[in-house]
Amino acid sequence: MAQTELPRNAVPIHYAVEIAPRLETLSFKGRAVITISVEEATSTVVMNSLDLEFQSAELGGNGAALSGRWAIDAERQQVSFTFEKALAPGRYDLAIDYRGKINETAMGLFVTRYETPTGPGQMLLTQFEAVAARRFLPCWDEPAHKATFTIGVTIAANETAVSNMPVDRIDRSEAGLQYIRFQKSPLMSTYLLFLGIGDLERLETQAGGVTISVIARRGSAFKGQFALDSAVDLLGYFNDYFGTPYPLPKLDLIAAPGAGGFAAMENWGAILYFEKVLLLDPQLSSESDRQRVFVVIAHEMAHMWFGNLVTMSWWDELWLNEGFASWMENKATDRFHPEWSMWLQSESARQRAMRQDAKATTHPVVQPVPTGAQADQAFDDITYRKGQAVIRMLENYVGEAIFREGVRRYMRQHAYANTVTDDLWSAIEAAGGKDIKTIADDFTRQPGVPLVSVEQAQPQGGQVAVTVRQDRFGVDEASRQPLAWHVPVSAVSVGANAAVSKALVAGPAPVTIPVKGGLPVKINAGQSAYFRSRYGADAFASLAGKFADLPSVDQLGLLYDGWALGEVGFMPVASYLDLTRRTNPATDTIIWRQITETLLSIDALYAGLAGRAALQAYAARLLKPVFERVGWDRRPGEPDNAAVLREDLIGALGRLGDSAVIGEARARFQSFVAHPENAAALPAAIRQPVLRTVGFAADAALHETLHGLAKTAVDPVAKDQYFLALAAARDPGLAQRNLALALSDEPARTTSPSMIARVALDHTKLAWDFVQAHLSEVNARLDALQRYNFVPSLAAMSTDPALLPALRRFIDENVPAANRKQVERFHADLEFRLSVKAKRLPEIDAWLKVNG
């Protein structure tokens, strides 16, 4: 695995960068004075560059004063500066004048545009992860090449600029311009550099000697109060947890209109968020929005330590950033909002990782990334969510206190430096003396999902001897090739208030675990380990009979494992459906969210089939009593998660064709249209599911009403909500109109991909054909993380076998071989989806005839 693509004969020490943007020409003028250390004599200095044009290169220092010639290698994204004589080892200043491009999608220096009450507005922002700093300045654009930075920018006098560090000085000119220079940064990787410019305002406070601010477009900063309060709480928590105080003098949370292939970016001291994951508008934002804001803030702030202070050496270790931030987002959220049950809520995301991990296209958590240009393929659910699950499993295995002390050692030992995964395991083992590397390596350096089966459960006096065996869970032949893990397995007697028994199951040999109490016994108690659990028919039936006695987390585990095993034929699909009938309407809201999610996924498989009506009728009958319990309107004192379930149920029952829900949604929408000044007509708590339901079931007249609201909306979040509601239309003719709208100049450019994806949910072939006919226009709206994934992801939603060869051709013809590995998973997803449709829907049809 490569650790660098650049020669090591010269390395950066400091970058002094001057930028002058010209938005009218989508270009900028740059000057970078780079202090370098020549490590061995050379006449050529090589660094990264992409889409930059050079005017001059002058080198001074260490007795030299030389002009350089440059040669650009576009394929390698590098520029070589060559001098007329060799440079002796020592320190030099290399001054480079150049020009660059301002992009219209989120990569490099980019512009995002929005409407204001007085006319168009725009913000200039940077997004450099994974390897886009090279679009902004010539640099050593690799995480291990840490350096310090000083940024200066020339902008209009009425604009505000923000970067990683506080402002050092401002010089104003008579020409209506101002020059802003920021303080010198600490040592950091290039991908963490940030610059933002626009008509901005801030909400600010002090906490622990740090200035914390929410920065947003003018007129909207007040919507950041919850974010600001949350950041204050989280800063104190993280300072304590990591044992290393946040090292910068300020922390800005910057809200950007628009969207992209990411929600936020952890630039050190200047975190970039898209508005919908940072700002809460009392007229537009729901409870699920509020919870998401806290979680995303916690994730990005955790990066200030995991990723920024201590950085992975190369992109194959990306999980050291993202897996840990994903784990910490839940840990921190659970600390401040235990009522949200965030570990339970995040199980859905872990299941996405397991589904990806159970196919031939999976990869290890620590995966080969041969070049920086291929780093974007590492940003997926395995890196984030499997990484999160493995960390939680290891913390549970060694104990919370020991794990935390290990993390603190890791921070102290490697601050401002770079690491590999083994550095973390060494620090944790040094803190507690318990061997975790063997377990950790099994789960991070090889792919796949362990399958732990209960072979026998034999009562013996006051306990049960539970014999388990390890195998591999996979949905295709390649993903079932034998592998072995050291798996921490826990087991508990249901309803006995007995202690949890634990064992380390290594390899395929059967292991017997003594469990206090009687039958039935549930394994993976608390769902703290990363594996699928399998029971024989009688054992599963016994657990199903005690379903109501299981803790919510184990109910959730039984449901997810039951459905996953049913999909591949390891057990009858009927076993999962039977569990849905046993679930009381008063059961934990998150259990009902799982059932709702799964029923909708089954419903999508029935697209175009006669059996869909029976499935929808069963699903609606099951969910309506739950909805009647939570009702349309939020009640004083109700749990926050009841409000989130309400959002899910309105949307689900609307998609299932429930006439009462669709009728009420239309009535509330029409009341809002007639009286938009009355906030109670369409309260924020249900605004989005009502709009989606209206858009889904819209006729031409309702569609036109929604379209009118979308065109006239000024707030960018409200505008997006309307356009995405439009795109939900189930009517094929309206869907075709929505695709054309997506590529018009009416929605924001970054909204277009979301609209197309929304249409593809119900009209995959229509969306696929449209994108093929407008591929260049669609690609122009995609950022780096969407570039190769977006179009194949549309086909993966299909139930049409004809799209499988079409997807194969598209990948072969449009995705470079170096970037194909990640994209292949969409082909595998579609293959599996078609297999489930063919093999399992007849089973569901049969079950519905008896139970529907």
Coordinates of C-alpha atoms in Angstrom, one line a residue, residues 130-412:
A130 CA -9.6 13.8 -0.2
V131 CA -7.2 15.3 -2.8
A132 CA -8.5 18.6 -4.0
A133 CA -6.2 21.1 -2.2
R134 CA -4.1 20.7 -5.4
R135 CA -6.9 22.6 -7.2
F136 CA -6.3 25.5 -4.9
L137 CA -2.5 25.7 -4.6
P138 CA 0.5 23.6 -5.7
C139 CA 1.3 21.5 -2.7
W140 CA 2.3 18.2 -1.2
D141 CA -1.3 17.0 -1.2
E142 CA -0.8 13.9 1.0
P143 CA -1.9 13.5 4.6
A144 CA 1.6 12.7 5.9
H145 CA 3.1 15.9 4.5
K146 CA 1.9 18.2 7.4
A147 CA 3.0 21.8 7.3
T148 CA 1.8 25.2 8.7
F149 CA -0.2 27.7 6.6
T150 CA -0.8 31.4 6.4
I151 CA -3.7 32.4 4.2
G152 CA -4.3 35.9 2.8
V153 CA -7.2 36.9 0.5
T154 CA -8.3 40.0 -1.4
I155 CA -12.1 40.5 -1.4
A156 CA -14.8 43.2 -1.6
A157 CA -15.0 45.5 1.3
N158 CA -18.6 44.4 2.1
E159 CA -17.7 40.7 2.3
T160 CA -16.4 38.5 5.2
A161 CA -13.7 35.9 5.0
V162 CA -13.1 32.9 7.3
S163 CA -10.3 30.4 7.5
N164 CA -8.8 27.9 9.9
M165 CA -7.3 30.6 12.2
P166 CA -8.5 34.0 13.5
V167 CA -7.8 37.1 11.4
D168 CA -4.3 38.5 11.9
R169 CA -4.8 41.8 10.0
I170 CA -7.1 43.6 7.6
D171 CA -6.0 46.3 5.1
R172 CA -8.6 48.3 3.3
S173 CA -8.1 50.0 -0.1
E174 CA -9.8 53.0 -1.7
A175 CA -10.8 50.7 -4.5
G176 CA -13.5 49.1 -2.4
L177 CA -11.4 46.0 -1.6
Q178 CA -9.9 44.6 1.5
Y179 CA -6.9 42.3 2.2
I180 CA -7.4 39.9 5.0
R181 CA -4.6 37.8 6.4
F182 CA -5.1 35.0 8.9
Q183 CA -2.9 33.8 11.7
K184 CA -0.5 31.0 11.2
S185 CA -2.0 27.5 11.5
P186 CA -0.6 24.6 13.5
L187 CA 0.9 21.7 11.6
M188 CA -1.8 20.0 9.6
S189 CA -2.5 18.1 6.4
T190 CA -3.5 20.0 3.2
Y191 CA -7.0 18.5 3.0
L192 CA -7.9 20.3 6.3
L193 CA -7.2 23.8 4.9
F194 CA -10.2 26.1 4.5
L195 CA -11.3 29.4 3.1
G196 CA -14.8 30.8 3.0
I197 CA -16.0 34.2 1.6
G198 CA -19.4 35.8 1.4
D199 CA -22.0 38.1 2.9
L200 CA -21.8 36.4 6.3
E201 CA -22.9 36.9 9.9
R202 CA -22.0 35.1 13.0
L203 CA -23.4 33.9 16.3
E204 CA -20.6 33.7 18.8
T205 CA -19.7 32.6 22.4
Q206 CA -16.8 31.7 24.5
A207 CA -16.1 28.3 26.1
G208 CA -13.0 27.0 27.7
G209 CA -10.9 29.8 26.3
V210 CA -12.1 29.1 22.8
T211 CA -14.2 31.4 20.6
I212 CA -17.0 29.2 19.1
S213 CA -19.1 30.7 16.3
V214 CA -21.8 29.7 13.9
I215 CA -21.3 31.5 10.6
A216 CA -24.0 31.7 8.0
R217 CA -25.4 33.8 5.2
R218 CA -26.7 37.1 6.3
G219 CA -30.1 36.8 8.0
S220 CA -29.8 33.2 9.0
A221 CA -27.3 32.9 11.8
F222 CA -30.0 33.0 14.4
K223 CA -31.0 29.5 13.2
G224 CA -27.6 28.3 14.6
Q225 CA -28.4 28.7 18.3
F226 CA -29.0 25.0 18.9
A227 CA -25.8 24.2 17.0
L228 CA -23.8 26.7 19.0
D229 CA -25.1 25.4 22.4
S230 CA -24.4 21.9 21.3
A231 CA -20.8 22.8 20.2
V232 CA -20.2 24.3 23.7
D233 CA -21.3 21.2 25.4
L234 CA -19.4 18.9 23.1
L235 CA -16.1 20.9 23.4
G236 CA -16.0 20.4 27.1
Y237 CA -16.9 16.7 26.7
F238 CA -14.2 16.1 24.1
N239 CA -11.6 18.0 26.0
D240 CA -12.2 15.7 28.9
Y241 CA -12.5 12.5 26.9
F242 CA -9.4 12.9 24.8
G243 CA -7.4 14.3 27.7
T244 CA -5.9 16.9 25.3
P245 CA -7.5 20.3 25.1
Y246 CA -8.7 21.6 21.8
P247 CA -5.5 23.3 20.5
L248 CA -6.9 26.2 18.3
P249 CA -8.0 29.6 19.6
K250 CA -11.4 29.4 17.7
L251 CA -13.9 26.9 16.3
D252 CA -16.2 28.1 13.5
L253 CA -19.2 26.1 12.3
I254 CA -19.9 27.4 8.8
A255 CA -23.3 26.9 7.1
A256 CA -23.3 26.7 3.3
P257 CA -26.5 26.6 1.2
G258 CA -26.6 23.6 -1.2
A259 CA -25.8 20.0 -1.0
G260 CA -23.2 17.5 -2.2
G261 CA -21.9 14.0 -1.8
F262 CA -21.1 14.8 1.9
A263 CA -22.9 16.5 4.7
A264 CA -20.0 18.3 6.4
M265 CA -16.2 18.6 6.3
E266 CA -13.9 18.7 9.4
N267 CA -11.5 21.6 8.3
W268 CA -9.5 22.3 11.5
G269 CA -11.1 25.3 13.3
A270 CA -13.5 26.0 10.4
I271 CA -15.9 23.1 9.9
L272 CA -18.0 23.3 6.8
Y273 CA -21.6 22.1 7.0
F274 CA -24.4 22.3 4.5
E275 CA -27.2 24.3 6.1
K276 CA -29.7 21.4 6.6
V277 CA -27.3 19.7 9.0
L278 CA -26.3 22.8 11.0
L279 CA -29.2 25.4 11.0
L280 CA -32.7 24.8 12.5
D281 CA -35.4 26.9 11.1
P282 CA -38.5 27.0 13.3
Q283 CA -40.7 27.0 10.2
L284 CA -38.9 24.3 8.3
S285 CA -37.0 21.9 10.6
S286 CA -38.4 18.7 12.3
E287 CA -37.3 16.7 15.3
S288 CA -35.3 14.4 13.0
D289 CA -33.5 17.5 11.7
R290 CA -32.6 18.5 15.2
Q291 CA -31.2 15.2 16.1
R292 CA -29.2 15.0 12.9
V293 CA -27.7 18.4 13.6
F294 CA -26.4 17.3 17.0
V295 CA -25.0 14.0 15.6
V296 CA -23.3 15.7 12.6
I297 CA -21.8 18.4 14.9
A298 CA -20.5 15.7 17.2
H299 CA -19.0 13.7 14.3
E300 CA -17.1 16.7 12.9
M301 CA -16.0 18.0 16.2
A302 CA -14.6 14.6 17.1
H303 CA -12.4 14.9 14.0
M304 CA -10.6 17.9 15.6
W305 CA -8.8 15.2 17.5
F306 CA -9.2 12.0 15.5
G307 CA -8.1 13.1 12.0
N308 CA -6.9 16.6 12.6
L309 CA -4.6 16.5 15.6
V310 CA -3.6 12.9 14.8
T311 CA -4.0 12.0 11.2
M312 CA -3.8 8.8 9.3
S313 CA -0.6 8.3 7.3
W314 CA -2.4 7.4 4.1
W315 CA -5.9 7.0 2.7
D316 CA -5.9 3.2 3.3
E317 CA -6.2 4.1 7.0
L318 CA -9.1 6.5 6.5
W319 CA -11.2 4.5 9.0
L320 CA -8.9 6.0 11.8
N321 CA -10.7 9.2 11.0
E322 CA -14.1 8.2 10.0
G323 CA -14.8 5.0 12.0
F324 CA -13.8 6.7 15.2
A325 CA -15.7 9.9 14.5
S326 CA -18.8 7.8 13.7
W327 CA -18.3 5.9 17.0
M328 CA -17.8 9.1 18.9
E329 CA -20.8 10.8 17.3
N330 CA -23.1 8.2 19.0
K331 CA -21.1 8.1 22.3
A332 CA -21.3 11.9 22.7
T333 CA -24.9 12.1 21.6
D334 CA -25.8 9.4 24.1
R335 CA -24.1 11.4 26.8
F336 CA -26.1 14.5 26.2
H337 CA -29.4 13.0 24.8
P338 CA -29.9 9.5 26.1
E339 CA -33.6 9.9 25.4
W340 CA -32.8 9.7 21.7
S341 CA -31.4 6.1 22.0
M342 CA -28.8 6.9 19.4
W343 CA -27.1 3.6 19.5
L344 CA -30.4 2.0 18.7
Q345 CA -31.1 4.5 15.9
S346 CA -27.7 4.0 14.4
E347 CA -28.3 0.2 14.0
S348 CA -29.9 1.0 10.6
A349 CA -26.7 2.5 9.4
R350 CA -24.7 -0.5 10.7
Q351 CA -27.0 -2.8 8.8
R352 CA -26.2 -1.0 5.6
A353 CA -22.5 -1.7 6.2
M354 CA -23.3 -5.4 6.9
R355 CA -25.3 -5.7 3.7
Q356 CA -22.4 -4.2 1.8
D357 CA -19.9 -6.4 3.7
A358 CA -21.8 -9.6 2.8
K359 CA -21.3 -9.3 -1.0
A360 CA -18.4 -10.2 -3.3
T361 CA -17.6 -6.5 -3.7
T362 CA -16.8 -5.9 0.0
H363 CA -13.3 -4.8 1.2
P364 CA -11.5 -4.7 4.5
V365 CA -11.9 -1.7 6.8
V366 CA -8.2 -1.0 6.2
Q367 CA -8.2 -1.2 2.5
P368 CA -5.6 -0.7 -0.2
V369 CA -5.7 2.8 -1.8
P370 CA -2.9 2.8 -4.4
T371 CA -3.1 6.5 -5.4
G372 CA -4.5 9.7 -3.9
A373 CA -6.8 10.0 -6.9
Q374 CA -8.5 6.8 -5.8
A375 CA -9.0 7.9 -2.2
D376 CA -12.6 8.9 -2.8
Q377 CA -13.6 5.2 -3.1
A378 CA -12.7 4.7 0.6
F379 CA -15.6 6.8 1.8
D380 CA -18.3 4.2 2.3
D381 CA -20.4 2.5 4.9
I382 CA -17.7 -0.1 5.6
T383 CA -15.2 2.6 6.5
Y384 CA -17.7 4.6 8.5
R385 CA -20.2 2.2 10.0
K386 CA -18.4 -1.1 10.1
G387 CA -15.5 0.9 11.6
Q388 CA -17.9 2.3 14.2
A389 CA -19.2 -1.1 15.0
V390 CA -15.7 -2.6 15.4
I391 CA -14.6 0.2 17.7
R392 CA -17.7 -0.3 19.9
M393 CA -17.1 -4.0 20.1
L394 CA -13.5 -3.5 21.1
E395 CA -14.5 -0.9 23.7
N396 CA -17.0 -3.3 25.1
Y397 CA -14.4 -6.1 25.2
V398 CA -11.6 -4.2 27.0
G399 CA -13.9 -1.9 29.1
E400 CA -14.8 1.7 28.8
A401 CA -12.1 3.1 31.2
I402 CA -9.2 1.2 29.6
F403 CA -10.3 2.1 26.1
R404 CA -10.5 5.8 27.0
E405 CA -7.1 5.7 28.6
G406 CA -5.7 4.1 25.5
V407 CA -7.2 6.8 23.3
R408 CA -5.7 9.5 25.6
R409 CA -2.2 7.8 25.2
Y410 CA -2.7 7.7 21.5
M411 CA -3.4 11.5 21.4
R412 CA -0.5 12.4 23.6

